[in-house]
Tab-separated table of C-alpha atoms (C1' of nucleotides) in Angstrom:
chain	number	residue	atom	x	y	z
A	106	MET	CA	0.000	0.000	0.000
A	107	GLY	CA	2.745	2.449	0.837
A	108	ARG	CA	2.554	5.621	2.802
A	109	THR	CA	0.067	8.344	2.249
A	110	PRO	CA	1.362	10.938	-0.193
A	111	CYS	CA	2.155	14.355	1.206
A	112	CYS	CA	-0.821	15.737	-0.619
A	113	GLU	CA	-3.519	14.643	-2.950
A	114	LYS	CA	-1.753	13.992	-6.233
A	115	THR	CA	-4.792	13.492	-8.413
A	116	GLY	CA	-4.955	16.121	-11.123
A	117	LEU	CA	-1.807	17.844	-9.972
A	118	LYS	CA	0.823	18.910	-12.411
A	119	ARG	CA	4.336	17.548	-12.244
A	120	GLY	CA	7.621	18.232	-13.938
A	121	LYS	CA	9.124	21.489	-15.063
A	122	TRP	CA	7.645	24.712	-13.838
A	123	THR	CA	6.443	27.204	-16.394
A	124	ALA	CA	7.087	30.931	-16.228
A	125	GLU	CA	3.406	31.455	-15.570
A	126	GLU	CA	3.449	29.111	-12.585
A	127	ASP	CA	6.541	30.793	-11.249
A	128	GLU	CA	4.864	34.150	-11.501
A	129	LYS	CA	1.800	32.930	-9.640
A	130	LEU	CA	3.918	31.480	-6.880
A	131	VAL	CA	6.097	34.556	-6.526
A	132	ASN	CA	3.138	36.897	-6.494
A	133	TYR	CA	1.316	34.857	-3.915
A	134	ILE	CA	4.286	34.592	-1.562
A	135	LYS	CA	5.061	38.282	-1.923
A	136	ALA	CA	1.516	39.064	-0.933
A	137	ASN	CA	1.019	36.443	1.755
A	138	GLY	CA	4.440	35.323	2.847
A	139	GLU	CA	5.964	31.869	3.009
A	140	GLY	CA	4.497	28.945	4.858
A	141	SER	CA	1.263	26.974	4.834
A	142	TRP	CA	2.593	25.070	1.884
A	143	ARG	CA	-0.230	22.608	1.906
A	144	SER	CA	-2.870	25.211	1.303
A	145	LEU	CA	-0.692	27.512	-0.774
A	146	PRO	CA	-1.191	25.866	-4.178
A	147	LYS	CA	-4.946	26.082	-3.960
A	148	ASN	CA	-4.898	29.666	-2.750
A	149	ALA	CA	-2.360	30.677	-5.380
A	150	GLY	CA	-4.237	28.950	-8.166
A	151	LEU	CA	-1.551	26.388	-8.791
A	152	LEU	CA	-2.120	22.765	-9.692
A	153	ARG	CA	0.940	21.715	-7.771
A	154	CYS	CA	1.742	19.825	-4.622
A	155	GLY	CA	2.637	22.034	-1.678
A	156	LYS	CA	5.999	20.399	-1.413
A	157	SER	CA	6.690	21.153	-5.028
A	158	CYS	CA	5.838	24.809	-4.444
A	159	ARG	CA	8.086	24.995	-1.438
A	160	LEU	CA	10.983	23.425	-3.318
A	161	ARG	CA	10.528	25.710	-6.289
A	162	TRP	CA	10.475	28.763	-4.070
A	163	ILE	CA	13.404	27.818	-1.894
A	164	ASN	CA	15.682	26.605	-4.648
A	165	TYR	CA	14.925	28.981	-7.503
A	166	LEU	CA	12.486	31.776	-6.926
A	167	ARG	CA	13.683	33.402	-3.736
A	168	GLU	CA	15.435	36.670	-4.428
A	169	ASP	CA	18.475	35.762	-2.401
A	170	VAL	CA	19.230	32.631	-4.361
A	171	LYS	CA	22.585	33.026	-6.037
A	172	ARG	CA	22.842	31.660	-9.545
A	173	GLY	CA	25.822	30.852	-11.676
A	174	ASN	CA	29.021	28.918	-11.280
A	175	PHE	CA	30.574	28.207	-7.958
A	176	THR	CA	33.650	30.229	-7.208
A	177	ALA	CA	36.938	28.679	-6.172
A	178	ASP	CA	36.317	29.900	-2.629
A	179	GLU	CA	32.910	28.324	-2.566
A	180	GLU	CA	34.333	25.064	-3.865
A	181	GLU	CA	36.964	25.096	-1.186
A	182	THR	CA	34.367	25.762	1.472
A	183	ILE	CA	32.230	22.892	0.246
A	184	VAL	CA	35.176	20.505	0.231
A	185	LYS	CA	36.179	21.531	3.724
A	186	LEU	CA	32.698	21.346	5.131
A	187	HIS	CA	31.931	18.089	3.435
A	188	ASN	CA	35.044	16.630	4.914
A	189	ASN	CA	33.811	17.545	8.354
A	190	LEU	CA	30.077	17.196	7.981
A	191	GLY	CA	29.512	14.577	5.333
A	192	ASN	CA	26.349	14.782	3.270
A	193	ARG	CA	24.644	17.281	5.519
A	194	TRP	CA	23.827	19.549	2.641
A	195	SER	CA	21.581	21.942	4.450
A	196	LEU	CA	24.247	22.523	7.033
A	197	ILE	CA	26.829	23.082	4.341
A	198	ALA	CA	24.455	25.407	2.524
A	199	SER	CA	24.073	27.490	5.655
A	200	HIS	CA	27.732	28.445	5.277
A	201	LEU	CA	27.292	29.525	1.673
A	202	PRO	CA	24.942	32.488	1.427
A	203	GLY	CA	22.672	32.276	-1.571
A	204	ARG	CA	23.399	28.645	-2.280
A	205	THR	CA	20.813	25.987	-1.636
A	206	ASP	CA	21.336	22.515	-0.297
A	207	ASN	CA	20.004	21.043	-3.513
A	208	GLU	CA	22.397	23.050	-5.629
A	209	ILE	CA	25.358	22.132	-3.471
A	210	LYS	CA	24.357	18.505	-3.466
A	211	ASN	CA	24.127	18.486	-7.235
A	212	TYR	CA	27.400	20.280	-7.602
A	213	TRP	CA	29.092	17.878	-5.288
A	214	ASN	CA	27.725	14.826	-7.019
A	215	SER	CA	28.508	16.001	-10.522
A	216	HIS	CA	31.729	17.927	-10.031
A	217	LEU	CA	33.521	17.771	-6.739
A	218	SER	CA	33.074	14.172	-5.738
A	219	ARG	CA	35.026	13.011	-8.739
A	220	ARG	CA	37.938	15.124	-7.714
A	221	ILE	CA	37.736	14.418	-4.044
A	222	TYR	CA	37.627	10.852	-5.014
A	223	SER	CA	41.294	11.227	-5.664
A	224	PHE	CA	43.663	10.813	-2.870
A	225	ARG	CA	42.903	13.185	-0.104
A	226	SER	CA	46.067	12.598	1.698
A	227	ILE	CA	49.151	11.010	0.416
A	228	ALA	CA	52.166	11.247	2.483
A	229	ALA	CA	55.357	9.474	3.132
A	230	SER	CA	56.121	9.274	6.787
A	231	GLU	CA	58.513	12.183	6.438
A	232	SER	CA	56.261	14.493	4.505
A	233	THR	CA	52.699	14.480	5.596
A	234	LEU	CA	50.402	16.752	3.705
A	235	SER	CA	48.163	19.052	5.591
A	236	GLN	CA	44.443	19.171	5.124
A	237	THR	CA	44.806	22.549	3.458
A	238	ASP	CA	47.285	21.119	0.964
A	239	ILE	CA	44.895	18.369	0.088
A	240	ILE	CA	42.002	20.708	-0.465
A	241	LYS	CA	44.124	22.877	-2.704
A	242	MET	CA	45.236	19.887	-4.736
A	243	VAL	CA	41.731	18.605	-5.092
A	244	SER	CA	40.549	21.919	-6.452
A	245	LYS	CA	43.312	21.828	-9.039
A	246	ILE	CA	42.453	18.426	-10.413
A	247	LYS	CA	40.689	18.813	-13.683
A	248	LYS	CA	37.704	16.784	-14.541
A	249	LYS	CA	38.639	14.023	-16.880
A	250	SER	CA	37.280	14.776	-20.273
A	251	GLY	CA	35.625	12.228	-22.409
A	252	ARG	CA	33.349	9.381	-21.732
A	253	VAL	CA	33.841	6.826	-19.110
A	254	SER	CA	32.191	3.537	-19.354
A	255	ARG	CA	29.069	3.165	-17.354
A	256	ALA	CA	28.583	-0.111	-19.133
A	257	VAL	CA	31.629	-1.502	-17.408
A	258	ALA	CA	30.244	-0.442	-14.095
A	259	LYS	CA	26.997	-2.148	-14.864
A	260	LYS	CA	28.784	-5.229	-16.071
A	261	TYR	CA	30.552	-5.566	-12.777
A	262	ASN	CA	27.429	-4.857	-10.864
A	263	ILE	CA	28.641	-2.049	-8.686
A	264	LYS	CA	25.163	-1.086	-7.742
A	265	ASN	CA	25.620	-2.828	-4.481
A	266	PRO	CA	23.770	-0.639	-1.976
A	267	GLU	CA	26.737	-0.621	0.337
A	268	ASN	CA	28.948	0.700	-2.411
A	269	SER	CA	26.538	3.171	-3.828
A	270	PRO	CA	27.944	6.590	-4.594
A	271	THR	CA	25.925	8.256	-1.947
A	272	SER	CA	26.649	5.853	0.813
A	273	LEU	CA	30.345	6.190	0.258
A	274	ALA	CA	30.409	9.875	-0.271
A	275	HIS	CA	31.562	10.867	3.153
A	276	LYS	CA	33.677	7.933	4.051
A	277	GLN	CA	37.334	7.865	4.346
A	278	ALA	CA	39.903	5.181	4.409
A	279	THR	CA	43.431	5.058	5.562
A	280	VAL	CA	45.914	2.470	4.573
A	281	GLU	CA	49.279	1.901	6.014
A	282	VAL	CA	51.470	-0.331	4.030
A	283	GLY	CA	54.293	-2.568	4.870
A	284	PRO	CA	57.559	-2.001	3.039
A	285	THR	CA	58.494	-3.844	-0.060
A	286	GLY	CA	61.991	-4.531	1.051
A	287	THR	CA	62.994	-0.943	1.652
A	288	GLY	CA	61.794	-0.448	5.145
A	289	GLU	CA	59.756	2.423	3.933
A	290	ARG	CA	56.240	2.888	5.036
A	291	LYS	CA	53.622	4.904	3.344
A	292	SER	CA	50.191	5.877	4.291
A	293	ALA	CA	47.333	7.274	2.367
A	294	SER	CA	43.834	8.112	2.987
A	295	LEU	CA	41.099	8.149	0.488
A	296	GLU	CA	37.782	9.715	0.541
A	297	SER	CA	35.472	7.909	-1.704
A	298	SER	CA	32.379	9.140	-3.329
A	299	LEU	CA	32.111	6.322	-5.685
A	300	SER	CA	30.614	7.161	-8.992
A	301	ASP	CA	30.074	4.910	-11.934
A	302	ASP	CA	33.347	6.007	-13.372
A	303	CYS	CA	35.433	5.798	-10.294
A	304	CYS	CA	38.589	5.365	-12.288
A	305	ASP	CA	38.448	9.093	-12.759
A	306	LEU	CA	39.786	9.698	-9.379
A	307	LEU	CA	42.976	7.979	-10.065
A	308	ARG	CA	43.919	10.399	-12.750
A	309	ALA	CA	45.943	11.821	-9.992
A	310	GLU	CA	49.332	12.645	-11.364
A	311	GLU	CA	48.928	16.079	-9.882
A	312	ILE	CA	48.959	14.770	-6.406
A	313	TRP	CA	50.573	11.435	-6.707
A	314	PRO	CA	53.571	11.226	-8.970
A	315	ASN	CA	53.463	7.466	-9.305
A	316	ALA	CA	49.957	7.376	-10.643
A	317	PHE	CA	49.713	6.459	-14.281
A	318	THR	CA	47.527	4.787	-16.770
A	319	LEU	CA	47.339	1.105	-17.322
A	320	SER	CA	46.058	-0.039	-20.641
A	321	PRO	CA	44.320	-3.343	-21.219
A	322	LYS	CA	47.293	-4.840	-23.002
A	323	ASP	CA	49.311	-4.484	-19.825
A	324	VAL	CA	47.288	-7.022	-17.999
A	325	ARG	CA	46.114	-9.452	-20.578
A	326	GLU	CA	49.044	-11.790	-20.387
A	327	GLU	CA	48.450	-15.319	-19.283
A	328	ASP	CA	50.731	-15.095	-16.281
A	329	THR	CA	49.258	-11.922	-14.910
A	330	PRO	CA	45.582	-12.399	-15.019
A	331	GLY	CA	43.281	-9.757	-13.736
A	332	PRO	CA	43.554	-6.049	-13.405
A	333	TRP	CA	47.028	-5.822	-12.033
A	334	LYS	CA	50.603	-6.564	-12.870
A	335	GLU	CA	53.977	-6.573	-11.214
A	336	VAL	CA	55.942	-3.410	-11.606
A	337	ASP	CA	59.272	-2.551	-10.101
A	338	GLY	CA	58.935	-4.937	-7.244
A	339	GLY	CA	55.509	-3.663	-6.446
A	340	LEU	CA	52.155	-4.553	-7.696
A	341	LEU	CA	50.124	-2.443	-9.987
A	342	MET	CA	46.497	-2.642	-9.289
A	343	ASN	CA	43.330	-1.594	-10.802
A	344	VAL	CA	41.643	0.264	-8.066
A	345	LYS	CA	38.567	0.707	-10.146
A	346	HIS	CA	37.819	-2.946	-10.171
A	347	PHE	CA	39.030	-3.291	-6.695
A	348	TRP	CA	36.473	-0.906	-5.421
A	349	GLU	CA	33.727	-2.271	-7.448
A	350	GLU	CA	34.370	-5.823	-6.524
A	351	GLY	CA	34.055	-5.566	-2.820
A	352	ASP	CA	34.236	-9.286	-2.340
A	353	VAL	CA	37.610	-9.895	-3.905
A	354	THR	CA	39.218	-10.077	-0.518
A	355	GLU	CA	38.215	-13.633	-0.277
A	356	GLN	CA	39.982	-14.417	-3.497
A	357	CYS	CA	43.219	-12.540	-3.015
A	358	GLU	CA	45.358	-13.349	-0.059
A	359	ASN	CA	47.679	-10.407	-0.238
A	360	ILE	CA	45.194	-7.823	-1.178
A	361	LEU	CA	43.436	-5.917	1.457
A	362	VAL	CA	39.965	-4.869	0.785
A	363	ASN	CA	38.706	-3.201	3.796
A	364	ASP	CA	35.282	-3.161	5.134
A	365	ALA	CA	33.765	-0.689	7.521
A	366	ARG	CA	33.281	-3.443	10.034
A	367	ASP	CA	36.943	-4.340	10.020
A	368	GLU	CA	38.228	-1.055	11.170
A	369	GLY	CA	41.629	-1.246	12.678
A	370	VAL	CA	42.398	-4.749	11.614
A	371	LEU	CA	45.971	-5.883	11.633
A	372	MET	CA	46.597	-8.372	8.902
A	373	ASN	CA	49.502	-10.653	8.305
A	374	THR	CA	49.937	-11.823	4.798
A	375	ASP	CA	51.681	-14.830	3.456
A	376	SER	CA	54.386	-12.649	2.034
A	377	GLY	CA	55.477	-11.837	5.543
A	378	TYR	CA	54.440	-8.227	5.519
A	379	THR	CA	52.141	-6.802	8.011
A	380	HIS	CA	49.490	-4.617	6.591
A	381	GLU	CA	48.049	-2.385	9.160
A	382	TYR	CA	45.094	-0.498	8.051
A	383	ALA	CA	42.171	1.325	9.367
A	384	CYS	CA	39.311	2.142	7.137
A	385	SER	CA	35.834	3.377	7.457
A	386	SER	CA	34.770	2.382	4.023
A	387	PRO	CA	35.037	-0.586	1.763
A	388	ILE	CA	38.359	0.011	0.162
A	389	ILE	CA	41.057	-0.137	-1.432
A	390	SER	CA	44.685	-0.628	-1.398
A	391	TYR	CA	47.253	-3.195	-0.992
A	392	PHE	CA	50.914	-3.378	-1.490
A	393	THR	CA	52.952	-6.443	-1.895
A	394	ASP	CA	55.630	-7.828	-4.083
A	395	GLU	CA	53.859	-11.107	-4.317
A	396	VAL	CA	51.874	-11.998	-7.346
A	397	VAL	CA	48.554	-13.137	-6.131
A	398	ASN	CA	45.695	-14.919	-7.671
A	399	TRP	CA	42.986	-12.846	-9.068
A	400	ASP	CA	39.613	-13.524	-10.363
A	401	HIS	CA	40.375	-14.300	-13.977
A	402	ASN	CA	37.059	-12.961	-14.987
A	403	LEU	CA	38.080	-9.459	-14.050
A	404	TRP	CA	39.618	-7.758	-16.997
A	405	ILE	CA	40.285	-4.193	-17.756
A	406	GLU	CA	37.883	-3.224	-20.453
A	407	GLU	CA	39.400	0.036	-21.414
A	408	GLU	CA	42.264	2.295	-20.560
A	409	GLN	CA	42.096	3.103	-16.925
A	410	ASP	CA	44.025	5.064	-14.432
A	411	ILE	CA	46.080	3.150	-12.003
A	412	LEU	CA	47.915	3.925	-8.898
A	413	ILE	CA	51.163	2.213	-8.271
A	414	TRP	CA	53.000	1.746	-5.055
A	415	SER	CA	56.397	0.278	-4.932
B	46	DA	C1'	26.258	12.482	-39.492
B	47	DA	C1'	24.266	9.282	-36.667
B	48	DC	C1'	24.301	6.912	-32.797
B	49	DA	C1'	25.533	5.636	-28.075
B	50	DT	C1'	26.634	7.002	-23.786
B	51	DA	C1'	27.801	10.093	-20.014
B	52	DC	C1'	26.727	14.421	-17.644
B	53	DT	C1'	23.872	17.929	-15.485
B	54	DC	C1'	20.503	19.520	-12.542
B	55	DA	C1'	15.559	20.456	-11.622
B	56	DA	C1'	12.254	17.987	-9.536
B	57	DC	C1'	10.397	14.296	-7.000
B	58	DC	C1'	10.254	10.717	-3.262
B	59	DG	C1'	10.230	8.844	1.240
B	60	DC	C1'	11.648	9.355	5.842
B	61	DC	C1'	11.872	11.807	10.040
B	62	DA	C1'	11.429	15.284	13.763
B	63	DG	C1'	8.729	18.427	16.014
B	64	DG	C1'	4.564	20.920	16.962
B	65	DA	C1'	-0.443	21.123	17.481
B	66	DG	C1'	-4.538	19.233	18.980
C	71	DA	C1'	0.547	9.778	25.694
C	72	DC	C1'	-0.953	9.502	21.308
C	73	DT	C1'	-2.051	10.716	16.467
C	74	DC	C1'	-1.888	13.662	12.714
C	75	DC	C1'	0.111	17.244	10.019
C	76	DT	C1'	3.749	19.907	8.235
C	77	DG	C1'	8.234	21.310	7.013
C	78	DG	C1'	12.760	19.911	6.176
C	79	DC	C1'	16.198	16.824	4.721
C	80	DG	C1'	19.031	13.563	1.961
C	81	DG	C1'	18.697	10.347	-1.766
C	82	DT	C1'	17.203	9.373	-6.355
C	83	DT	C1'	15.297	9.985	-10.930
C	84	DG	C1'	14.962	11.226	-15.622
C	85	DA	C1'	14.683	14.655	-19.441
C	86	DG	C1'	17.560	17.417	-21.882
C	87	DT	C1'	22.178	18.258	-23.292
C	88	DA	C1'	27.001	17.345	-24.298
C	89	DT	C1'	30.469	14.535	-26.012
C	90	DG	C1'	32.943	10.503	-27.837
C	91	DT	C1'	33.014	6.878	-31.369
DNA sequence: AACATACTCAACCGCCAGGAG
DNA sequence: ACTCCTGGCGGTTGAGTATGT
């Protein structure tokens, strides 16, 4: 049966607002003020749901609504606030005069999340980046031009509710990695806001010098099945697939795919390295010089961006 | 040029908290 | 204390547009 709709929908108009409807709504509110949204449509002569009227007024018709592109300062504010507040759009909007929660949410989902999706913090133990540095880097990352395959995403069934873009949007993961014979340790933290084309985020040369692109031919050899290959004593991995295939942990001994419920786990791998990691999202990274078994059914379908650690 | 696919964003949906009765 | 109503919020959808092949 479902819940009762917010208002009687029969005979009500839906979809785009016309200029005439806008005018009616504006005139009515100017004369009578905001509020009483349920009765407003009838009184204003609109065949709209009260909620629809409210949304139209708040997001587009109010005089103080700021239109146009977001400035660099506004972007920076959104990134900062989102880092602290998560998807609390109305709260974020309250810090940006003239911007609505809906507008910020849209902007985040279509612009910023892809960039943030890149490494938020990448630091060797000697040179940790500050939060400010990260935010600056994120704002410099250009959106990848061109199409990215949504078909691939569908093929690998990433529509798992737990991995949905929105559910991951505010999560962050940190990975500390055992050395590959050098004694060096590295740590990184990722904020994910997984979109269909999550490989975008790894176009991260700007912030991570070892990031580069792996083409399908690099991984289609018989002895290196799956979306990874050995490189310089390290292992190149396809983070895209890694994220999408949240269950690969069970198939790959030396690969750590974290899960929110495993926060703070200390893992010993067969290669003798200890991988200490703490995540709050299903992630991500692994580092080993061991070639591991991979699901042979996972192939890179197109050129993708890869992050390498060695 | 045509088609396929991704992107954008306005609008809608369902849930929830709080106030009124 | 309870129910109902309303406003507000975050998540999602889908039409229109842009772009790659």
